mmCIF file of C-alpha atoms in Angstrom:
data_model
loop_
_atom_site.group_PDB
_atom_site.id
_atom_site.type_symbol
_atom_site.label_atom_id
_atom_site.label_comp_id
_atom_site.label_asym_id
_atom_site.label_seq_id
_atom_site.Cartn_x
_atom_site.Cartn_y
_atom_site.Cartn_z
ATOM 1 C CA ASP A 1 -58.551 69.220 -4.508
ATOM 2 C CA ALA A 2 -60.409 65.960 -3.972
ATOM 3 C CA GLY A 3 -58.179 63.374 -1.887
ATOM 4 C CA VAL A 4 -58.176 59.594 -2.030
ATOM 5 C CA THR A 5 -61.744 58.117 -1.207
ATOM 6 C CA GLN A 6 -62.500 54.799 -0.149
ATOM 7 C CA SER A 7 -65.458 52.913 0.272
ATOM 8 C CA PRO A 8 -67.000 51.325 2.488
ATOM 9 C CA THR A 9 -65.740 52.628 5.718
ATOM 10 C CA HIS A 10 -66.372 49.477 7.468
ATOM 11 C CA LEU A 11 -67.568 46.038 6.458
ATOM 12 C CA ILE A 12 -68.518 42.741 8.336
ATOM 13 C CA LYS A 13 -68.192 39.544 6.576
ATOM 14 C CA THR A 14 -68.483 35.984 7.186
ATOM 15 C CA ARG A 15 -65.468 33.662 6.625
ATOM 16 C CA GLY A 16 -65.671 32.255 3.252
ATOM 17 C CA GLN A 17 -67.432 35.203 1.621
ATOM 18 C CA GLN A 18 -66.164 37.624 -0.827
ATOM 19 C CA VAL A 19 -65.711 41.277 -0.512
ATOM 20 C CA THR A 20 -64.838 44.208 -2.879
ATOM 21 C CA LEU A 21 -63.562 47.287 -1.809
ATOM 22 C CA ARG A 22 -63.002 50.505 -3.801
ATOM 23 C CA CYS A 23 -60.795 53.211 -4.252
ATOM 24 C CA SER A 24 -60.931 56.611 -6.011
ATOM 25 C CA PRO A 25 -57.406 58.312 -6.552
ATOM 26 C CA LYS A 26 -56.428 61.711 -5.432
ATOM 27 C CA SER A 27 -57.234 64.291 -8.345
ATOM 28 C CA GLY A 28 -54.257 63.915 -11.025
ATOM 29 C CA HIS A 29 -52.917 60.674 -10.028
ATOM 30 C CA ASP A 30 -53.025 57.704 -12.044
ATOM 31 C CA THR A 31 -51.553 54.989 -9.792
ATOM 32 C CA VAL A 32 -53.093 52.977 -7.096
ATOM 33 C CA SER A 33 -51.666 50.803 -4.474
ATOM 34 C CA TRP A 34 -53.286 48.586 -2.076
ATOM 35 C CA TYR A 35 -52.051 47.704 1.403
ATOM 36 C CA GLN A 36 -53.143 45.625 4.277
ATOM 37 C CA GLN A 37 -52.556 46.850 7.741
ATOM 38 C CA ALA A 38 -52.960 44.497 10.544
ATOM 39 C CA LEU A 39 -53.068 46.143 14.306
ATOM 40 C CA GLY A 40 -49.780 47.243 15.476
ATOM 41 C CA GLN A 41 -47.933 46.537 12.014
ATOM 42 C CA GLY A 42 -47.025 48.852 9.297
ATOM 43 C CA PRO A 43 -48.796 48.702 5.966
ATOM 44 C CA GLN A 44 -48.066 45.504 3.864
ATOM 45 C CA PHE A 45 -48.028 45.877 0.084
ATOM 46 C CA ILE A 46 -50.733 44.095 -1.583
ATOM 47 C CA PHE A 47 -50.384 45.223 -5.327
ATOM 48 C CA GLN A 48 -50.030 48.050 -7.466
ATOM 49 C CA TYR A 49 -52.111 49.202 -10.585
ATOM 50 C CA TYR A 50 -50.891 51.709 -13.220
ATOM 51 C CA GLU A 51 -52.497 51.931 -16.803
ATOM 52 C CA GLU A 52 -55.152 49.371 -15.736
ATOM 53 C CA GLU A 53 -52.289 46.635 -15.272
ATOM 54 C CA GLU A 54 -50.983 45.099 -12.255
ATOM 55 C CA ARG A 55 -47.425 46.091 -12.056
ATOM 56 C CA GLN A 56 -46.147 44.391 -9.058
ATOM 57 C CA ARG A 57 -47.534 42.132 -6.478
ATOM 58 C CA GLY A 58 -46.676 41.420 -2.612
ATOM 59 C CA ASN A 59 -46.653 38.295 -0.707
ATOM 60 C CA PHE A 60 -50.222 37.888 -0.858
ATOM 61 C CA PRO A 61 -52.364 34.800 -2.355
ATOM 62 C CA ASP A 62 -54.319 34.689 -5.477
ATOM 63 C CA ARG A 63 -57.622 35.207 -3.312
ATOM 64 C CA PHE A 64 -56.461 38.904 -3.524
ATOM 65 C CA SER A 65 -56.998 40.314 -6.853
ATOM 66 C CA GLY A 66 -57.938 43.829 -8.361
ATOM 67 C CA HIS A 67 -58.769 46.066 -11.089
ATOM 68 C CA GLN A 68 -58.299 49.473 -12.202
ATOM 69 C CA PHE A 69 -60.748 51.449 -14.396
ATOM 70 C CA PRO A 70 -60.007 54.023 -17.421
ATOM 71 C CA ASN A 71 -60.945 56.693 -14.869
ATOM 72 C CA TYR A 72 -57.961 55.445 -12.467
ATOM 73 C CA SER A 73 -60.185 54.142 -9.864
ATOM 74 C CA SER A 74 -59.565 50.693 -8.459
ATOM 75 C CA GLU A 75 -61.147 47.550 -6.634
ATOM 76 C CA LEU A 76 -59.679 45.260 -4.446
ATOM 77 C CA ASN A 77 -61.422 41.866 -4.139
ATOM 78 C CA VAL A 78 -60.879 39.140 -1.731
ATOM 79 C CA ASN A 79 -62.195 35.822 -2.073
ATOM 80 C CA ALA A 80 -62.860 32.846 0.380
ATOM 81 C CA LEU A 81 -62.334 35.247 3.338
ATOM 82 C CA LEU A 82 -60.366 33.778 6.398
ATOM 83 C CA LEU A 83 -60.309 34.977 9.860
ATOM 84 C CA GLY A 84 -56.911 36.266 9.326
ATOM 85 C CA ASP A 85 -58.056 38.930 6.469
ATOM 86 C CA SER A 86 -59.380 41.157 9.159
ATOM 87 C CA ALA A 87 -57.422 44.391 8.889
ATOM 88 C CA LEU A 88 -57.609 47.899 7.713
ATOM 89 C CA TYR A 89 -57.165 48.026 3.894
ATOM 90 C CA LEU A 90 -55.462 51.188 2.512
ATOM 91 C CA CYS A 91 -55.660 52.534 -0.956
ATOM 92 C CA ALA A 92 -52.742 54.981 -1.819
ATOM 93 C CA SER A 93 -52.507 57.013 -4.825
ATOM 94 C CA SER A 94 -49.401 58.412 -6.526
ATOM 95 C CA LEU A 95 -48.403 60.154 -9.870
ATOM 96 C CA GLY A 96 -46.758 57.874 -12.432
ATOM 97 C CA ARG A 97 -44.706 54.685 -11.866
ATOM 98 C CA ALA A 98 -42.029 53.878 -9.121
ATOM 99 C CA GLY A 99 -38.989 55.702 -10.664
ATOM 100 C CA SER A 100 -40.700 58.979 -10.784
ATOM 101 C CA VAL A 101 -38.938 61.791 -8.938
ATOM 102 C CA GLY A 102 -40.459 61.801 -5.528
ATOM 103 C CA TYR A 103 -42.929 58.993 -5.694
ATOM 104 C CA GLU A 104 -45.021 60.024 -2.862
ATOM 105 C CA GLN A 105 -48.048 58.041 -1.885
ATOM 106 C CA TYR A 106 -51.067 59.528 -0.230
ATOM 107 C CA PHE A 107 -53.569 57.258 1.489
ATOM 108 C CA GLY A 108 -57.298 57.128 1.549
ATOM 109 C CA PRO A 109 -59.183 56.701 4.807
ATOM 110 C CA GLY A 110 -59.026 52.831 4.558
ATOM 111 C CA THR A 111 -61.620 50.253 5.080
ATOM 112 C CA ARG A 112 -61.716 48.302 8.190
ATOM 113 C CA LEU A 113 -62.648 44.661 7.462
ATOM 114 C CA THR A 114 -63.922 42.353 9.967
ATOM 115 C CA VAL A 115 -64.225 38.725 9.331
ATOM 116 C CA THR A 116 -66.191 36.600 11.884
ATOM 117 C CA GLN B 1 -33.874 41.269 9.294
ATOM 118 C CA LYS B 2 -36.523 43.529 8.682
ATOM 119 C CA GLU B 3 -35.988 45.838 5.616
ATOM 120 C CA VAL B 4 -37.174 48.865 7.581
ATOM 121 C CA GLU B 5 -36.700 48.650 11.331
ATOM 122 C CA GLN B 6 -38.240 51.178 13.929
ATOM 123 C CA ASN B 7 -38.223 51.038 17.717
ATOM 124 C CA SER B 8 -41.819 50.337 18.465
ATOM 125 C CA GLY B 9 -41.881 52.564 21.584
ATOM 126 C CA PRO B 10 -43.853 54.076 23.191
ATOM 127 C CA LEU B 11 -41.478 57.117 23.192
ATOM 128 C CA SER B 12 -42.520 59.436 25.746
ATOM 129 C CA VAL B 13 -41.651 63.034 25.572
ATOM 130 C CA PRO B 14 -42.551 66.224 27.618
ATOM 131 C CA GLU B 15 -44.598 68.833 26.001
ATOM 132 C CA GLY B 16 -42.410 71.566 24.339
ATOM 133 C CA ALA B 17 -39.315 69.326 24.090
ATOM 134 C CA ILE B 18 -37.802 67.662 20.850
ATOM 135 C CA ALA B 19 -39.072 64.154 20.041
ATOM 136 C CA SER B 20 -36.421 62.209 18.013
ATOM 137 C CA LEU B 21 -37.609 59.115 15.939
ATOM 138 C CA ASN B 22 -35.184 56.700 14.341
ATOM 139 C CA CYS B 23 -35.443 54.418 11.645
ATOM 140 C CA THR B 24 -32.740 51.966 9.862
ATOM 141 C CA TYR B 25 -33.074 50.162 6.520
ATOM 142 C CA SER B 26 -31.351 47.232 5.019
ATOM 143 C CA ASP B 27 -31.547 47.912 1.186
ATOM 144 C CA ARG B 28 -28.421 50.205 0.497
ATOM 145 C CA GLY B 29 -30.108 51.065 -2.877
ATOM 146 C CA SER B 30 -32.917 52.686 -0.976
ATOM 147 C CA GLN B 31 -33.344 56.412 -2.529
ATOM 148 C CA SER B 32 -36.455 57.730 -1.188
ATOM 149 C CA PHE B 33 -37.577 58.115 2.479
ATOM 150 C CA PHE B 34 -41.091 58.981 4.064
ATOM 151 C CA TRP B 35 -42.363 59.718 7.343
ATOM 152 C CA TYR B 36 -45.933 59.297 7.953
ATOM 153 C CA ARG B 37 -48.171 59.970 10.933
ATOM 154 C CA GLN B 38 -50.830 57.651 12.139
ATOM 155 C CA TYR B 39 -53.500 58.614 14.501
ATOM 156 C CA SER B 40 -55.256 55.440 16.221
ATOM 157 C CA GLY B 41 -57.991 54.294 13.917
ATOM 158 C CA LYS B 42 -57.004 56.559 11.070
ATOM 159 C CA SER B 43 -55.026 56.144 8.003
ATOM 160 C CA PRO B 44 -51.226 57.113 7.351
ATOM 161 C CA GLU B 45 -50.754 60.892 6.543
ATOM 162 C CA LEU B 46 -47.504 61.620 4.845
ATOM 163 C CA ILE B 47 -45.318 64.481 6.592
ATOM 164 C CA MET B 48 -42.141 64.352 5.104
ATOM 165 C CA SER B 49 -40.166 63.017 2.236
ATOM 166 C CA ILE B 50 -36.441 62.974 1.912
ATOM 167 C CA TYR B 51 -34.213 61.921 -0.951
ATOM 168 C CA SER B 52 -30.696 63.266 -0.340
ATOM 169 C CA ASN B 53 -28.244 63.170 2.355
ATOM 170 C CA GLY B 54 -28.570 65.867 5.209
ATOM 171 C CA ASP B 55 -31.346 67.470 6.761
ATOM 172 C CA LYS B 56 -34.767 68.674 5.366
ATOM 173 C CA GLU B 57 -36.899 71.084 7.479
ATOM 174 C CA ASP B 58 -40.625 71.676 7.344
ATOM 175 C CA GLY B 59 -42.024 73.677 10.155
ATOM 176 C CA ARG B 60 -41.506 72.009 13.444
ATOM 177 C CA PHE B 61 -40.310 68.728 11.669
ATOM 178 C CA THR B 62 -36.902 67.755 10.533
ATOM 179 C CA ALA B 63 -35.946 64.921 8.514
ATOM 180 C CA GLN B 64 -32.392 63.609 8.529
ATOM 181 C CA LEU B 65 -30.888 61.144 6.010
ATOM 182 C CA ASN B 66 -27.577 59.319 6.345
ATOM 183 C CA LYS B 67 -27.418 57.020 3.484
ATOM 184 C CA ALA B 68 -23.742 55.567 4.544
ATOM 185 C CA SER B 69 -25.308 54.571 7.679
ATOM 186 C CA GLN B 70 -28.623 53.528 6.261
ATOM 187 C CA TYR B 71 -30.284 55.865 8.973
ATOM 188 C CA VAL B 72 -33.279 57.837 8.751
ATOM 189 C CA SER B 73 -34.660 60.147 11.539
ATOM 190 C CA LEU B 74 -37.360 62.572 12.211
ATOM 191 C CA LEU B 75 -37.328 65.351 14.668
ATOM 192 C CA ILE B 76 -40.249 66.979 16.136
ATOM 193 C CA ARG B 77 -39.439 70.570 17.880
ATOM 194 C CA ASP B 78 -41.714 72.127 20.464
ATOM 195 C CA SER B 79 -43.809 68.574 20.631
ATOM 196 C CA GLN B 80 -47.483 69.151 21.215
ATOM 197 C CA PRO B 81 -50.082 66.760 22.488
ATOM 198 C CA SER B 82 -51.470 66.666 19.208
ATOM 199 C CA ASP B 83 -48.397 64.936 17.884
ATOM 200 C CA SER B 84 -49.190 61.858 19.963
ATOM 201 C CA ALA B 85 -49.534 59.165 17.186
ATOM 202 C CA THR B 86 -47.628 56.358 15.352
ATOM 203 C CA TYR B 87 -44.978 57.352 13.192
ATOM 204 C CA LEU B 88 -44.126 55.273 10.134
ATOM 205 C CA CYS B 89 -40.807 55.208 8.307
ATOM 206 C CA ALA B 90 -40.835 54.102 4.822
ATOM 207 C CA ALA B 91 -38.249 53.400 2.008
ATOM 208 C CA TRP B 92 -38.290 52.829 -1.684
ATOM 209 C CA GLY B 93 -35.655 51.936 -4.085
ATOM 210 C CA TYR B 94 -35.591 50.459 -7.557
ATOM 211 C CA SER B 95 -34.948 47.020 -6.164
ATOM 212 C CA SER B 96 -38.375 47.203 -4.444
ATOM 213 C CA ALA B 97 -39.831 47.983 -8.026
ATOM 214 C CA SER B 98 -43.321 49.757 -7.074
ATOM 215 C CA LYS B 99 -43.730 49.187 -3.680
ATOM 216 C CA ILE B 100 -42.810 51.418 -0.632
ATOM 217 C CA ILE B 101 -41.654 49.445 2.418
ATOM 218 C CA PHE B 102 -42.939 50.390 5.580
ATOM 219 C CA GLY B 103 -41.683 50.014 9.142
ATOM 220 C CA SER B 104 -43.859 48.884 12.034
ATOM 221 C CA GLY B 105 -43.758 52.310 13.416
ATOM 222 C CA THR B 106 -42.988 54.143 16.713
ATOM 223 C CA ARG B 107 -45.657 55.101 19.012
ATOM 224 C CA LEU B 108 -44.828 58.474 20.435
ATOM 225 C CA SER B 109 -46.733 60.058 23.370
ATOM 226 C CA ILE B 110 -46.537 63.630 24.492
ATOM 227 C CA ARG B 111 -47.058 64.362 27.897
ATOM 228 C CA PRO B 112 -48.240 67.634 29.299
#
């Protein structure tokens, strides 16, 4: 049973550049959520995709955008990178929308983004 | 006030003892609660979920929920050095819609 996968593992970008991170959900899951985790903090919700639509967004600027494909995989795009965007970016997959019984989310290994 | 609060630690517990991790939440409408374990440099791993008041046991782990007090805890029995990690408490309720709210985590250290 394939778990959540993310690519790339590590990424170094320069301020002002753009980056695309990728996620494939756990087999059987149809919902993907993206989180940003700064050092020493809990994951902060960026947005969630279900049925190829953004269902909810956290307190992140429009520089953060995403997409979900028909096979449920997802991308996170960040434009005009700032030094403060350096963090671990986590993708979590789940089955169905919030409100489903349980609503457990399973995380991928993450992408460590460093902006210089 | 943070929505999900945890003591940052570090919490130091001798090997073989019971580690007790605590979490409080502010949204009284929260319905689902989760404990994740995160090793340094790794992603969070779901270890327990709890939805009803009372205790839920899974191996050496016991999650406890008290909705009246808005309090969640995780007990780890017979603590092992491999339990040394950061433990994240998370909550979900209809008011938060799609997102799960995470605490900042408690760092647990098991000393031999």
